[in-house]
């Protein structure tokens, strides 16, 4: 191996990550090559230098800071959750709303034709009634009659051919149930007196009004039923929303309660631990006190014994003295 | 609650804590944070070379851990996972524009030369002086600066191996490289750091 290859292995060599064979080669090379030895020395120093960097400790309040940031995040998330309902509620609600609006629009445009028809028919009749007035200026009571709604008063006006035509046309368009052929109608109109004609017209008009009234009544009923239906649906939706709200509230309360429970349990456990340790400390203290007392009593006993020993010793000396005296004697 | 009532008594290894966090136990997270906060803080500090930055980076790391804990698959150890997250957070911060701007203004106000020259001047000016005159603090500052001047990939290797003291296998797990790559990257990183600190080490 040349120096370059050896230098590539030095990092692993420092960490003792080489195989036996490789390590032998590197060590032999380092023994002979000063250049590589210097390289190794400086690398080792550099690594030691990095390792000597002190370990910094996290600030003590870092846990609280993390909690604060997490809480602010969850608050924002809750707000968003409140503002925007989840899709599984939102989309059905939207679909229902769309459907209701569609129904409403459909109902509004369902029966516009009768009104218009009635209007045009009424106009036509009025025009025909007015026509003779314009042709022969009638006395005032005639006009008042018209206003009071075509009462059965004789009108002494002869119809002009154009008028007849108009009446005929009106009849044809006005009433489908009128099952007489055109010729018959013409015949009738020709033969009938103005009085009869007036009566017939009035009768027809009344029939028409009745019919239209019935139509109106039925459509009104329809509309009313539909409106009731819509109202009921709206109420249902509202109730559902309320239900969901209460459920959410309940779930939230439950979560809070559970949290509180866990915390209180933890607190209780800690309290119990504290009490236990306090008890233990008290016991130890008592034991120490007892031991002290025992020590004291032992010490006093020891002193007493020492005194006794002293006394007996003194006595012994006395006796020994006496013996000596006797011996001397 | 049918959850165990005395969480303090059971043996809390990281994986069981993770499982508890996944099931919504916030207390478990409070046990996990103190266990790793110093390691992560040290790593962030060495990455950024700035105390307040490290504080923020550590917070961000733990927030990421909490928010993405549901993605933890138990394929690697938790420590590997959290180191990986921390390194990602640090790298993203170093790449971010405000951070680069801050560093640029700092280096401009520090020395009027360009960054690299400034460092080399620091070292060159100080190198003739005898070792005993070196303020230990200054020395460490220069080493820290030299580490931060390394390319991010190399800086990562130096920090994980020589500062955090992790094994080659752990580093391979964190960086998702194989052992050979870790070895060669680390050798390169050490070599370029040694070149940067030539004046300091003699």
Short mmCIF file of C-alpha atoms in Angstrom, two decimals:
data_model
loop_
_atom_site.label_atom_id
_atom_site.label_comp_id
_atom_site.label_asym_id
_atom_site.label_seq_id
_atom_site.Cartn_x
_atom_site.Cartn_y
_atom_site.Cartn_z
CA UNK A 1 0.00 0.00 0.00
CA UNK A 2 1.17 3.50 -0.72
CA UNK A 3 0.96 6.50 1.61
CA UNK A 4 -2.27 7.77 0.08
CA UNK A 5 -4.13 4.55 0.72
CA UNK A 6 -2.76 4.42 4.25
CA UNK A 7 -3.92 7.99 4.89
CA UNK A 8 -7.41 7.00 3.79
CA UNK A 9 -7.43 4.28 6.45
CA UNK A 10 -6.19 6.48 9.28
CA UNK A 11 -9.66 7.68 10.31
CA UNK A 12 -10.88 4.12 10.74
CA UNK A 13 -7.62 3.22 12.45
CA UNK A 14 -8.21 5.92 15.10
CA UNK A 15 -11.66 4.47 15.77
CA UNK A 16 -10.32 0.92 15.77
CA UNK A 17 -12.62 -0.02 12.93
CA UNK A 18 -10.05 -1.80 10.74
CA UNK A 19 -9.71 -5.55 10.24
CA UNK A 20 -6.72 -7.35 11.79
CA UNK A 21 -4.91 -7.52 8.51
CA UNK A 22 -5.45 -3.86 7.65
CA UNK A 23 -4.39 -2.77 11.11
CA UNK A 24 -1.13 -4.69 10.85
CA UNK A 25 -0.38 -3.12 7.51
CA UNK A 26 -1.11 0.40 8.82
CA UNK A 27 0.96 -0.10 11.95
CA UNK A 28 3.93 -1.44 10.02
CA UNK A 29 3.71 1.46 7.61
CA UNK A 30 3.47 4.05 10.36
CA UNK A 31 6.57 2.56 11.95
CA UNK A 32 8.60 3.17 8.82
CA UNK A 33 7.01 6.33 7.27
CA UNK A 34 7.44 9.57 9.20
CA UNK A 35 5.15 11.53 6.92
CA UNK A 36 2.23 9.25 7.63
CA UNK A 37 3.07 9.17 11.31
CA UNK A 38 2.83 12.96 11.46
CA UNK A 39 -0.45 12.80 9.60
CA UNK A 40 -1.75 10.27 12.11
CA UNK A 41 -0.61 12.34 15.07
CA UNK A 42 -2.30 15.50 13.84
CA UNK A 43 -5.48 13.62 13.00
CA UNK A 44 -5.54 12.12 16.49
CA UNK A 45 -4.98 15.55 18.04
CA UNK A 46 -7.74 17.07 15.93
CA UNK A 47 -10.21 14.39 17.00
CA UNK A 48 -9.23 14.78 20.64
CA UNK A 49 -9.73 18.49 20.27
CA UNK A 50 -13.26 18.00 18.97
CA UNK A 51 -14.02 15.49 21.69
CA UNK A 52 -12.84 17.97 24.32
CA UNK A 53 -15.66 20.37 23.43
CA UNK A 54 -17.95 20.62 26.45
CA UNK A 55 -21.48 19.21 26.30
CA UNK A 56 -24.03 21.99 26.62
CA UNK A 57 -27.25 21.35 28.50
CA UNK A 58 -30.71 22.35 27.45
CA UNK A 59 -32.32 25.26 29.33
CA UNK A 60 -34.45 24.05 32.23
CA UNK A 61 -37.68 25.54 30.93
CA UNK A 62 -37.45 23.87 27.54
CA UNK A 63 -40.24 21.38 28.35
CA UNK A 64 -42.59 24.22 29.21
CA UNK A 65 -41.67 26.07 26.05
CA UNK A 66 -42.39 22.97 23.99
CA UNK A 67 -45.74 22.62 25.72
CA UNK A 68 -46.60 26.25 25.09
CA UNK A 69 -45.86 25.93 21.42
CA UNK A 70 -47.80 22.69 21.15
CA UNK A 71 -50.79 24.20 22.92
CA UNK A 72 -50.87 27.26 20.72
CA UNK A 73 -50.80 24.91 17.74
CA UNK A 74 -53.68 22.81 19.03
CA UNK A 75 -55.69 25.96 19.84
CA UNK A 76 -55.39 27.13 16.26
CA UNK A 77 -56.34 23.66 15.05
CA UNK A 78 -59.44 23.61 17.29
CA UNK A 79 -60.48 27.00 15.95
CA UNK A 80 -60.14 25.75 12.40
CA UNK A 81 -62.12 22.63 13.30
CA UNK A 82 -64.91 24.80 14.70
CA UNK A 83 -64.97 27.13 11.71
CA UNK A 84 -64.97 24.39 9.13
CA UNK A 85 -67.10 21.34 9.77
CA UNK A 86 -65.59 18.01 8.74
CA UNK A 87 -66.39 16.76 5.28
CA UNK A 88 -68.63 13.92 6.39
CA UNK A 89 -71.03 16.48 7.87
CA UNK A 90 -70.41 19.35 5.49
CA UNK A 91 -70.99 17.64 2.17
CA UNK A 92 -74.36 15.99 3.02
CA UNK A 93 -75.56 19.34 4.42
CA UNK A 94 -74.52 21.12 1.26
CA UNK A 95 -76.20 18.53 -0.93
CA UNK A 96 -79.41 18.82 1.10
CA UNK A 97 -79.35 22.61 0.84
CA UNK A 98 -78.84 22.43 -2.92
CA UNK A 99 -81.71 20.01 -3.24
CA UNK A 100 -84.04 22.24 -1.21
CA UNK A 101 -83.17 25.28 -3.30
CA UNK A 102 -83.83 23.32 -6.48
CA UNK A 103 -87.22 22.22 -5.17
CA UNK A 104 -88.12 25.78 -4.25
CA UNK A 105 -87.24 27.13 -7.67
CA UNK A 106 -89.18 24.37 -9.36
CA UNK A 107 -92.25 25.17 -7.27
CA UNK A 108 -92.08 28.86 -8.01
CA UNK A 109 -92.08 28.31 -11.78
CA UNK A 110 -94.48 25.40 -11.83
CA UNK A 111 -97.90 27.22 -12.25
CA UNK A 112 -97.28 30.53 -13.90
CA UNK A 113 -99.39 29.72 -17.02
CA UNK A 114 -102.93 29.81 -15.49
CA UNK A 115 -102.43 33.33 -14.21
CA UNK A 116 -101.35 34.62 -17.57
CA UNK A 117 -104.16 32.80 -19.33
CA UNK A 118 -106.72 34.24 -16.97
CA UNK A 119 -105.36 37.68 -17.47
CA UNK A 120 -105.55 37.47 -21.24
CA UNK A 121 -109.07 36.02 -21.15
CA UNK A 122 -110.31 38.67 -18.81
CA UNK A 123 -108.79 41.34 -21.03
CA UNK A 124 -110.46 39.88 -24.05
CA UNK A 125 -113.86 39.83 -22.40
CA UNK A 126 -113.47 43.34 -21.20
CA UNK A 127 -112.47 44.52 -24.63
CA UNK A 128 -115.55 42.94 -26.12
CA UNK A 129 -117.75 44.46 -23.45
CA UNK A 130 -116.20 47.83 -23.98
CA UNK A 131 -116.48 47.65 -27.72
CA UNK A 132 -120.23 48.45 -27.97
CA UNK A 133 -119.77 51.27 -25.48
CA UNK A 134 -117.32 52.93 -27.76
CA UNK A 135 -119.55 52.42 -30.81
CA UNK A 136 -122.81 53.65 -29.28
CA UNK A 137 -122.36 56.01 -26.39
CA UNK A 138 -124.64 54.54 -23.79
CA UNK A 139 -126.28 56.16 -20.77
CA UNK A 140 -124.46 56.21 -17.47
CA UNK A 141 -126.36 53.32 -15.86
CA UNK A 142 -124.96 50.99 -18.51
CA UNK A 143 -121.40 51.68 -17.34
CA UNK A 144 -122.38 51.18 -13.72
CA UNK A 145 -123.82 47.80 -14.68
CA UNK A 146 -120.55 46.81 -16.15
CA UNK A 147 -118.76 47.74 -13.03
CA UNK A 148 -121.04 45.72 -10.78
CA UNK A 149 -120.12 42.54 -12.60
CA UNK A 150 -122.33 41.76 -15.53
CA UNK A 151 -125.71 41.44 -13.83
CA UNK A 152 -128.60 40.03 -15.76
CA UNK A 153 -129.82 43.30 -17.23
CA UNK A 154 -130.85 43.52 -20.87
CA UNK A 155 -128.50 45.32 -23.12
CA UNK A 156 -130.28 46.82 -26.10
CA UNK A 157 -127.43 46.79 -28.47
CA UNK A 158 -127.33 44.95 -31.73
CA UNK A 159 -124.11 43.15 -32.38
CA UNK A 160 -122.14 44.00 -35.43
CA UNK A 161 -120.73 41.11 -37.52
CA UNK A 162 -117.20 41.92 -36.33
CA UNK A 163 -118.38 41.63 -32.76
CA UNK A 164 -119.94 38.29 -33.47
CA UNK A 165 -116.69 37.03 -34.89
CA UNK A 166 -114.81 38.20 -31.85
CA UNK A 167 -117.21 36.49 -29.48
CA UNK A 168 -116.97 33.32 -31.45
CA UNK A 169 -113.20 33.33 -31.35
CA UNK A 170 -113.25 34.03 -27.68
CA UNK A 171 -115.52 31.06 -27.06
CA UNK A 172 -113.37 28.75 -29.10
CA UNK A 173 -110.19 29.64 -27.24
CA UNK A 174 -111.77 30.02 -23.82
CA UNK A 175 -113.48 26.73 -23.21
CA UNK A 176 -112.38 23.31 -24.31
CA UNK A 177 -115.44 21.67 -22.75
CA UNK A 178 -117.58 23.65 -25.08
CA UNK A 179 -118.37 20.73 -27.36
CA UNK A 180 -120.33 22.36 -30.08
CA UNK A 181 -119.13 22.68 -33.62
CA UNK A 182 -118.34 26.06 -35.08
CA UNK A 183 -121.47 26.00 -37.25
CA UNK A 184 -123.63 25.26 -34.28
CA UNK A 185 -122.18 28.11 -32.34
CA UNK A 186 -122.68 30.48 -35.24
CA UNK A 187 -126.23 29.24 -35.54
CA UNK A 188 -126.79 29.78 -31.87
CA UNK A 189 -125.35 33.22 -31.90
CA UNK A 190 -127.44 34.11 -34.89
CA UNK A 191 -130.65 32.83 -33.35
CA UNK A 192 -130.23 33.98 -29.80
CA UNK A 193 -131.48 37.34 -28.67
CA UNK A 194 -129.05 39.84 -27.15
CA UNK A 195 -130.61 39.11 -23.76
CA UNK A 196 -129.92 35.42 -24.06
CA UNK A 197 -126.44 36.10 -25.31
CA UNK A 198 -125.71 38.25 -22.29
CA UNK A 199 -126.96 35.57 -19.94
CA UNK A 200 -124.93 32.87 -21.60
CA UNK A 201 -121.80 35.01 -21.49
CA UNK A 202 -122.24 35.67 -17.86
CA UNK A 203 -122.78 32.03 -17.11
CA UNK A 204 -119.70 31.04 -19.07
CA UNK A 205 -117.61 33.65 -17.37
CA UNK A 206 -118.75 32.49 -13.96
CA UNK A 207 -117.91 28.91 -14.84
CA UNK A 208 -114.49 29.92 -15.98
CA UNK A 209 -113.88 31.91 -12.82
CA UNK A 210 -114.96 28.92 -10.73
CA UNK A 211 -112.68 26.62 -12.63
CA UNK A 212 -109.72 28.91 -12.25
CA UNK A 213 -110.50 29.33 -8.59
CA UNK A 214 -110.42 25.57 -8.14
CA UNK A 215 -107.11 25.36 -9.99
CA UNK A 216 -105.68 28.07 -7.77
CA UNK A 217 -106.95 26.33 -4.72
CA UNK A 218 -105.29 23.02 -5.65
CA UNK A 219 -101.95 24.67 -6.53
CA UNK A 220 -102.09 26.61 -3.28
CA UNK A 221 -102.64 23.38 -1.42
CA UNK A 222 -99.75 21.76 -3.25
CA UNK A 223 -97.48 24.65 -2.42
CA UNK A 224 -98.53 24.59 1.19
CA UNK A 225 -97.81 20.87 1.51
CA UNK A 226 -94.43 21.35 -0.08
CA UNK A 227 -93.63 24.28 2.18
CA UNK A 228 -94.55 22.19 5.23
CA UNK A 229 -92.32 19.42 3.97
CA UNK A 230 -89.40 21.78 3.55
CA UNK A 231 -89.94 23.24 6.97
CA UNK A 232 -89.94 19.78 8.53
CA UNK A 233 -86.73 18.92 6.70
CA UNK A 234 -85.07 22.12 7.87
CA UNK A 235 -86.12 21.36 11.42
CA UNK A 236 -84.71 17.87 11.18
CA UNK A 237 -81.40 19.18 9.90
CA UNK A 238 -81.30 21.71 12.72
CA UNK A 239 -81.95 19.02 15.28
CA UNK A 240 -79.23 16.88 13.83
CA UNK A 241 -76.77 19.77 14.01
CA UNK A 242 -77.75 20.39 17.63
CA UNK A 243 -77.30 16.73 18.41
CA UNK A 244 -73.82 16.72 16.91
CA UNK A 245 -72.91 19.84 18.84
CA UNK A 246 -73.99 18.33 22.13
CA UNK A 247 -72.11 15.15 21.31
CA UNK A 248 -68.94 17.13 20.58
CA UNK A 249 -69.39 19.02 23.85
CA UNK A 250 -69.81 15.75 25.71
CA UNK A 251 -66.69 14.26 24.14
CA UNK A 252 -64.70 17.34 25.06
CA UNK A 253 -65.91 17.23 28.64
CA UNK A 254 -65.12 13.55 28.82
CA UNK A 255 -61.57 14.16 27.56
CA UNK A 256 -61.06 16.93 30.12
CA UNK A 257 -62.45 14.76 32.89
CA UNK A 258 -60.16 11.87 31.96
CA UNK A 259 -57.17 14.16 31.93
CA UNK A 260 -58.11 15.54 35.32
CA UNK A 261 -58.57 12.02 36.66
CA UNK A 262 -55.18 10.89 35.49
CA UNK A 263 -53.54 13.96 36.98
CA UNK A 264 -55.33 13.61 40.29
CA UNK A 265 -54.36 9.93 40.48
CA UNK A 266 -50.78 10.83 39.80
CA UNK A 267 -50.95 13.52 42.47
CA UNK A 268 -52.44 11.08 44.98
CA UNK A 269 -49.74 8.56 44.28
CA UNK A 270 -47.04 11.18 44.75
CA UNK A 271 -48.67 12.36 47.98
CA UNK A 272 -48.72 8.82 49.31
CA UNK A 273 -45.08 8.42 48.40
CA UNK A 274 -44.20 11.64 50.18
CA UNK A 275 -46.07 10.49 53.27
CA UNK A 276 -44.29 7.17 53.24
CA UNK A 277 -40.87 8.73 52.95
CA UNK A 278 -41.76 11.17 55.72
CA UNK A 279 -42.75 8.25 57.92
CA UNK A 280 -39.52 6.47 57.15
CA UNK A 281 -37.53 9.56 58.00
CA UNK A 282 -39.38 9.88 61.30
CA UNK A 283 -38.67 6.23 62.07
CA UNK A 284 -35.02 6.64 61.28
CA UNK A 285 -34.88 9.71 63.48
CA UNK A 286 -36.44 7.80 66.35
CA UNK A 287 -34.04 4.95 65.89
CA UNK A 288 -31.15 7.36 65.95
CA UNK A 289 -32.50 8.93 69.13
CA UNK A 290 -32.84 5.52 70.75
CA UNK A 291 -29.34 4.57 69.74
CA UNK A 292 -28.06 7.82 71.18
CA UNK A 293 -29.82 7.10 74.47
CA UNK A 294 -28.39 3.61 74.53
CA UNK A 295 -24.97 4.98 73.84
CA UNK A 296 -25.31 7.41 76.71
CA UNK A 297 -26.43 4.72 79.15
CA UNK A 298 -23.60 2.49 77.99
CA UNK A 299 -21.14 5.31 78.46
CA UNK A 300 -22.37 5.98 81.99
CA UNK A 301 -22.21 2.29 82.76
CA UNK A 302 -18.72 2.17 81.36
CA UNK A 303 -17.70 5.13 83.53
CA UNK A 304 -19.22 3.49 86.59
CA UNK A 305 -17.39 0.28 85.85
CA UNK A 306 -14.17 2.20 85.39
CA UNK A 307 -14.70 3.87 88.76
CA UNK A 308 -15.33 0.47 90.36
CA UNK A 309 -12.20 -0.88 88.76
CA UNK A 310 -10.29 2.10 90.09
CA UNK A 311 -11.72 1.50 93.56
CA UNK A 312 -10.91 -2.23 93.52
CA UNK A 313 -7.45 -1.41 92.19
CA UNK A 314 -6.91 1.04 95.04
CA UNK A 315 -8.12 -1.59 97.44
CA UNK A 316 -5.75 -4.08 95.89
CA UNK A 317 -2.88 -1.66 96.28
CA UNK A 318 -3.89 -1.11 99.91
CA UNK A 319 -4.01 -4.83 100.50
CA UNK A 320 -0.72 -5.26 98.73
CA UNK A 321 0.76 -2.51 100.93
CA UNK A 322 -0.60 -4.20 103.98
CA UNK A 323 0.85 -7.55 102.82
CA UNK A 324 4.21 -5.90 102.27
CA UNK A 325 4.04 -4.42 105.74
CA UNK A 326 3.22 -7.82 107.17
CA UNK A 327 5.95 -9.42 105.15
CA UNK A 328 8.41 -6.86 106.44
CA UNK A 329 7.28 -7.54 109.92
CA UNK B 1 -60.07 4.90 32.94
CA UNK B 2 -58.83 1.41 32.34
CA UNK B 3 -55.33 2.65 31.60
CA UNK B 4 -52.78 1.63 34.20
CA UNK B 5 -53.21 3.99 37.07
CA UNK B 6 -49.58 4.22 38.14
CA UNK B 7 -47.52 5.03 35.08
CA UNK B 8 -44.46 5.79 37.16
CA UNK B 9 -44.02 2.21 38.31
CA UNK B 10 -43.69 0.40 35.05
CA UNK B 11 -40.43 0.16 33.17
CA UNK B 12 -40.63 2.95 30.62
CA UNK B 13 -38.53 2.06 27.64
CA UNK B 14 -38.77 4.41 24.68
CA UNK B 15 -40.94 2.12 22.61
CA UNK B 16 -43.61 1.69 25.28
CA UNK B 17 -43.61 5.46 25.79
CA UNK B 18 -44.13 5.95 22.07
CA UNK B 19 -47.03 3.54 22.16
CA UNK B 20 -48.55 5.51 24.99
CA UNK B 21 -48.13 8.80 23.16
CA UNK B 22 -49.77 7.23 20.11
CA UNK B 23 -52.75 6.28 22.24
CA UNK B 24 -53.06 9.90 23.40
CA UNK B 25 -51.17 9.82 26.71
CA UNK B 26 -49.59 13.25 27.06
CA UNK B 27 -47.76 12.31 30.25
CA UNK B 28 -45.59 9.86 28.33
CA UNK B 29 -44.29 12.70 26.18
CA UNK B 30 -43.31 14.55 29.35
CA UNK B 31 -41.21 11.57 30.34
CA UNK B 32 -39.59 11.34 26.94
CA UNK B 33 -38.57 15.00 26.62
CA UNK B 34 -36.19 15.15 29.62
CA UNK B 35 -34.59 11.92 28.48
CA UNK B 36 -33.42 13.36 25.16
CA UNK B 37 -33.44 17.12 25.58
CA UNK B 38 -29.75 17.47 26.46
CA UNK B 39 -28.57 15.20 23.67
CA UNK B 40 -30.70 17.00 21.12
CA UNK B 41 -29.76 20.41 22.49
CA UNK B 42 -26.06 19.64 22.27
CA UNK B 43 -26.47 18.42 18.72
CA UNK B 44 -28.41 21.52 17.71
CA UNK B 45 -25.87 23.76 19.42
CA UNK B 46 -22.98 22.19 17.56
CA UNK B 47 -24.90 22.43 14.31
CA UNK B 48 -25.80 26.08 14.67
CA UNK B 49 -23.05 27.35 16.97
CA UNK B 50 -25.62 29.55 18.66
CA UNK B 51 -27.34 29.05 21.99
CA UNK B 52 -30.71 30.70 21.28
CA UNK B 53 -30.84 29.05 17.87
CA UNK B 54 -30.19 25.69 19.51
CA UNK B 55 -33.03 26.35 21.97
CA UNK B 56 -35.44 27.00 19.13
CA UNK B 57 -34.19 24.05 17.08
CA UNK B 58 -34.59 21.69 20.04
CA UNK B 59 -38.16 22.87 20.61
CA UNK B 60 -38.96 22.42 16.95
CA UNK B 61 -37.49 18.94 16.97
CA UNK B 62 -39.65 17.82 19.88
CA UNK B 63 -42.75 19.39 18.37
CA UNK B 64 -42.05 17.49 15.15
CA UNK B 65 -41.58 14.31 17.17
CA UNK B 66 -44.92 14.82 18.90
CA UNK B 67 -46.81 15.65 15.72
CA UNK B 68 -45.33 12.87 13.60
CA UNK B 69 -45.15 10.17 16.25
CA UNK B 70 -48.00 8.39 14.49
CA UNK B 71 -45.66 7.80 11.56
CA UNK B 72 -43.08 6.03 13.74
CA UNK B 73 -42.93 2.43 12.47
CA UNK B 74 -40.71 0.82 15.16
CA UNK B 75 -38.33 -0.27 12.39
CA UNK B 76 -35.46 1.64 13.96
CA UNK B 77 -34.85 2.62 17.55
CA UNK B 78 -36.43 5.81 18.81
CA UNK B 79 -33.06 7.46 19.39
CA UNK B 80 -32.14 6.90 15.73
CA UNK B 81 -35.44 8.38 14.71
CA UNK B 82 -35.21 11.48 16.90
CA UNK B 83 -31.62 12.12 15.81
CA UNK B 84 -32.76 11.92 12.21
CA UNK B 85 -35.53 14.43 12.84
CA UNK B 86 -33.18 16.77 14.71
CA UNK B 87 -30.66 16.68 11.88
CA UNK B 88 -33.37 17.40 9.34
CA UNK B 89 -34.63 20.34 11.38
CA UNK B 90 -31.09 21.71 11.72
CA UNK B 91 -30.30 21.25 8.04
CA UNK B 92 -33.53 22.95 6.98
CA UNK B 93 -32.78 25.86 9.30
CA UNK B 94 -29.24 26.25 8.00
CA UNK B 95 -30.57 26.24 4.44
CA UNK B 96 -33.29 28.81 5.22
CA UNK B 97 -32.82 32.32 3.93
CA UNK B 98 -33.19 34.25 7.21
CA UNK B 99 -30.57 32.08 8.87
CA UNK B 100 -28.08 32.52 6.05
CA UNK B 101 -28.67 36.26 6.07
CA UNK B 102 -28.06 36.33 9.83
CA UNK B 103 -24.83 34.42 9.50
CA UNK B 104 -23.68 36.63 6.69
CA UNK B 105 -24.30 39.83 8.68
CA UNK B 106 -22.60 38.28 11.72
CA UNK B 107 -19.52 37.35 9.76
CA UNK B 108 -19.44 40.77 8.10
CA UNK B 109 -19.59 42.57 11.40
CA UNK B 110 -17.08 40.13 12.88
CA UNK B 111 -14.37 40.43 10.26
CA UNK B 112 -14.32 42.33 7.02
CA UNK B 113 -12.74 39.47 5.11
CA UNK B 114 -14.79 36.73 3.56
CA UNK B 115 -15.83 33.93 5.90
CA UNK B 116 -13.19 31.41 4.98
CA UNK B 117 -10.34 33.89 5.00
CA UNK B 118 -11.57 35.32 8.25
CA UNK B 119 -11.32 31.96 9.92
CA UNK B 120 -7.93 31.20 8.49
CA UNK B 121 -6.71 34.60 9.64
CA UNK B 122 -8.00 33.88 13.10
CA UNK B 123 -6.06 30.69 13.22
CA UNK B 124 -2.98 32.10 11.54
CA UNK B 125 -2.82 35.11 13.85
CA UNK B 126 -3.04 32.97 16.90
CA UNK B 127 -0.85 30.09 15.83
CA UNK B 128 2.61 31.59 16.55
CA UNK B 129 1.62 32.29 20.14
CA UNK B 130 2.62 29.59 22.65
CA UNK B 131 -0.05 27.15 23.77
CA UNK B 132 -0.28 28.46 27.29
CA UNK B 133 -1.35 31.89 26.08
CA UNK B 134 -4.38 30.45 24.38
CA UNK B 135 -7.57 31.26 26.07
CA UNK B 136 -9.40 27.95 26.28
CA UNK B 137 -12.60 29.68 25.29
CA UNK B 138 -11.13 31.18 22.17
CA UNK B 139 -9.77 27.81 21.19
CA UNK B 140 -13.17 26.21 21.47
CA UNK B 141 -14.78 29.01 19.55
CA UNK B 142 -12.39 28.48 16.70
CA UNK B 143 -13.05 24.74 16.66
CA UNK B 144 -16.79 25.37 16.65
CA UNK B 145 -16.43 27.83 13.80
CA UNK B 146 -14.34 25.36 11.83
CA UNK B 147 -16.99 22.68 12.30
CA UNK B 148 -19.69 25.03 11.09
CA UNK B 149 -17.66 25.90 8.02
CA UNK B 150 -17.72 22.28 6.88
CA UNK B 151 -20.21 21.15 4.23
CA UNK B 152 -23.42 19.97 5.93
CA UNK B 153 -22.83 16.30 5.14
CA UNK B 154 -19.38 16.35 6.71
CA UNK B 155 -20.51 18.45 9.67
CA UNK B 156 -23.21 15.87 10.35
CA UNK B 157 -20.64 13.07 10.45
CA UNK B 158 -18.25 14.91 12.78
CA UNK B 159 -21.06 15.85 15.17
CA UNK B 160 -22.59 12.38 15.31
CA UNK B 161 -19.29 10.51 15.67
CA UNK B 162 -16.87 12.75 17.55
CA UNK B 163 -19.25 14.95 19.54
CA UNK B 164 -22.22 12.68 20.20
CA UNK B 165 -19.96 9.61 20.27
CA UNK B 166 -22.37 7.37 18.37
CA UNK B 167 -21.25 4.09 16.85
CA UNK B 168 -20.76 3.64 13.11
CA UNK B 169 -23.84 1.43 12.97
CA UNK B 170 -26.01 4.05 14.68
CA UNK B 171 -24.73 6.75 12.31
CA UNK B 172 -25.49 4.48 9.35
CA UNK B 173 -29.05 4.10 10.67
CA UNK B 174 -29.54 7.82 11.21
CA UNK B 175 -28.10 8.94 7.86
CA UNK B 176 -29.54 5.95 5.98
CA UNK B 177 -26.12 5.14 4.50
CA UNK B 178 -24.22 1.87 4.54
CA UNK B 179 -21.18 1.43 6.75
CA UNK B 180 -18.68 1.98 3.95
CA UNK B 181 -20.21 5.33 3.06
CA UNK B 182 -20.18 6.39 6.70
CA UNK B 183 -16.50 5.48 6.97
CA UNK B 184 -15.44 7.35 3.84
CA UNK B 185 -17.59 10.40 4.64
CA UNK B 186 -16.24 10.58 8.16
CA UNK B 187 -12.63 10.23 6.93
CA UNK B 188 -13.18 13.05 4.47
CA UNK B 189 -14.83 15.24 7.12
CA UNK B 190 -12.02 14.68 9.60
CA UNK B 191 -9.42 15.38 6.96
CA UNK B 192 -10.93 18.70 5.93
CA UNK B 193 -11.46 19.70 9.57
CA UNK B 194 -7.83 18.87 10.32
CA UNK B 195 -6.77 21.06 7.39
CA UNK B 196 -8.90 23.91 8.77
CA UNK B 197 -7.37 23.57 12.24
CA UNK B 198 -3.78 23.17 11.08
CA UNK B 199 -2.68 26.39 12.74
CA UNK B 200 -4.33 25.46 16.00
CA UNK B 201 -2.97 21.95 16.31
CA UNK B 202 0.61 22.13 15.01
#
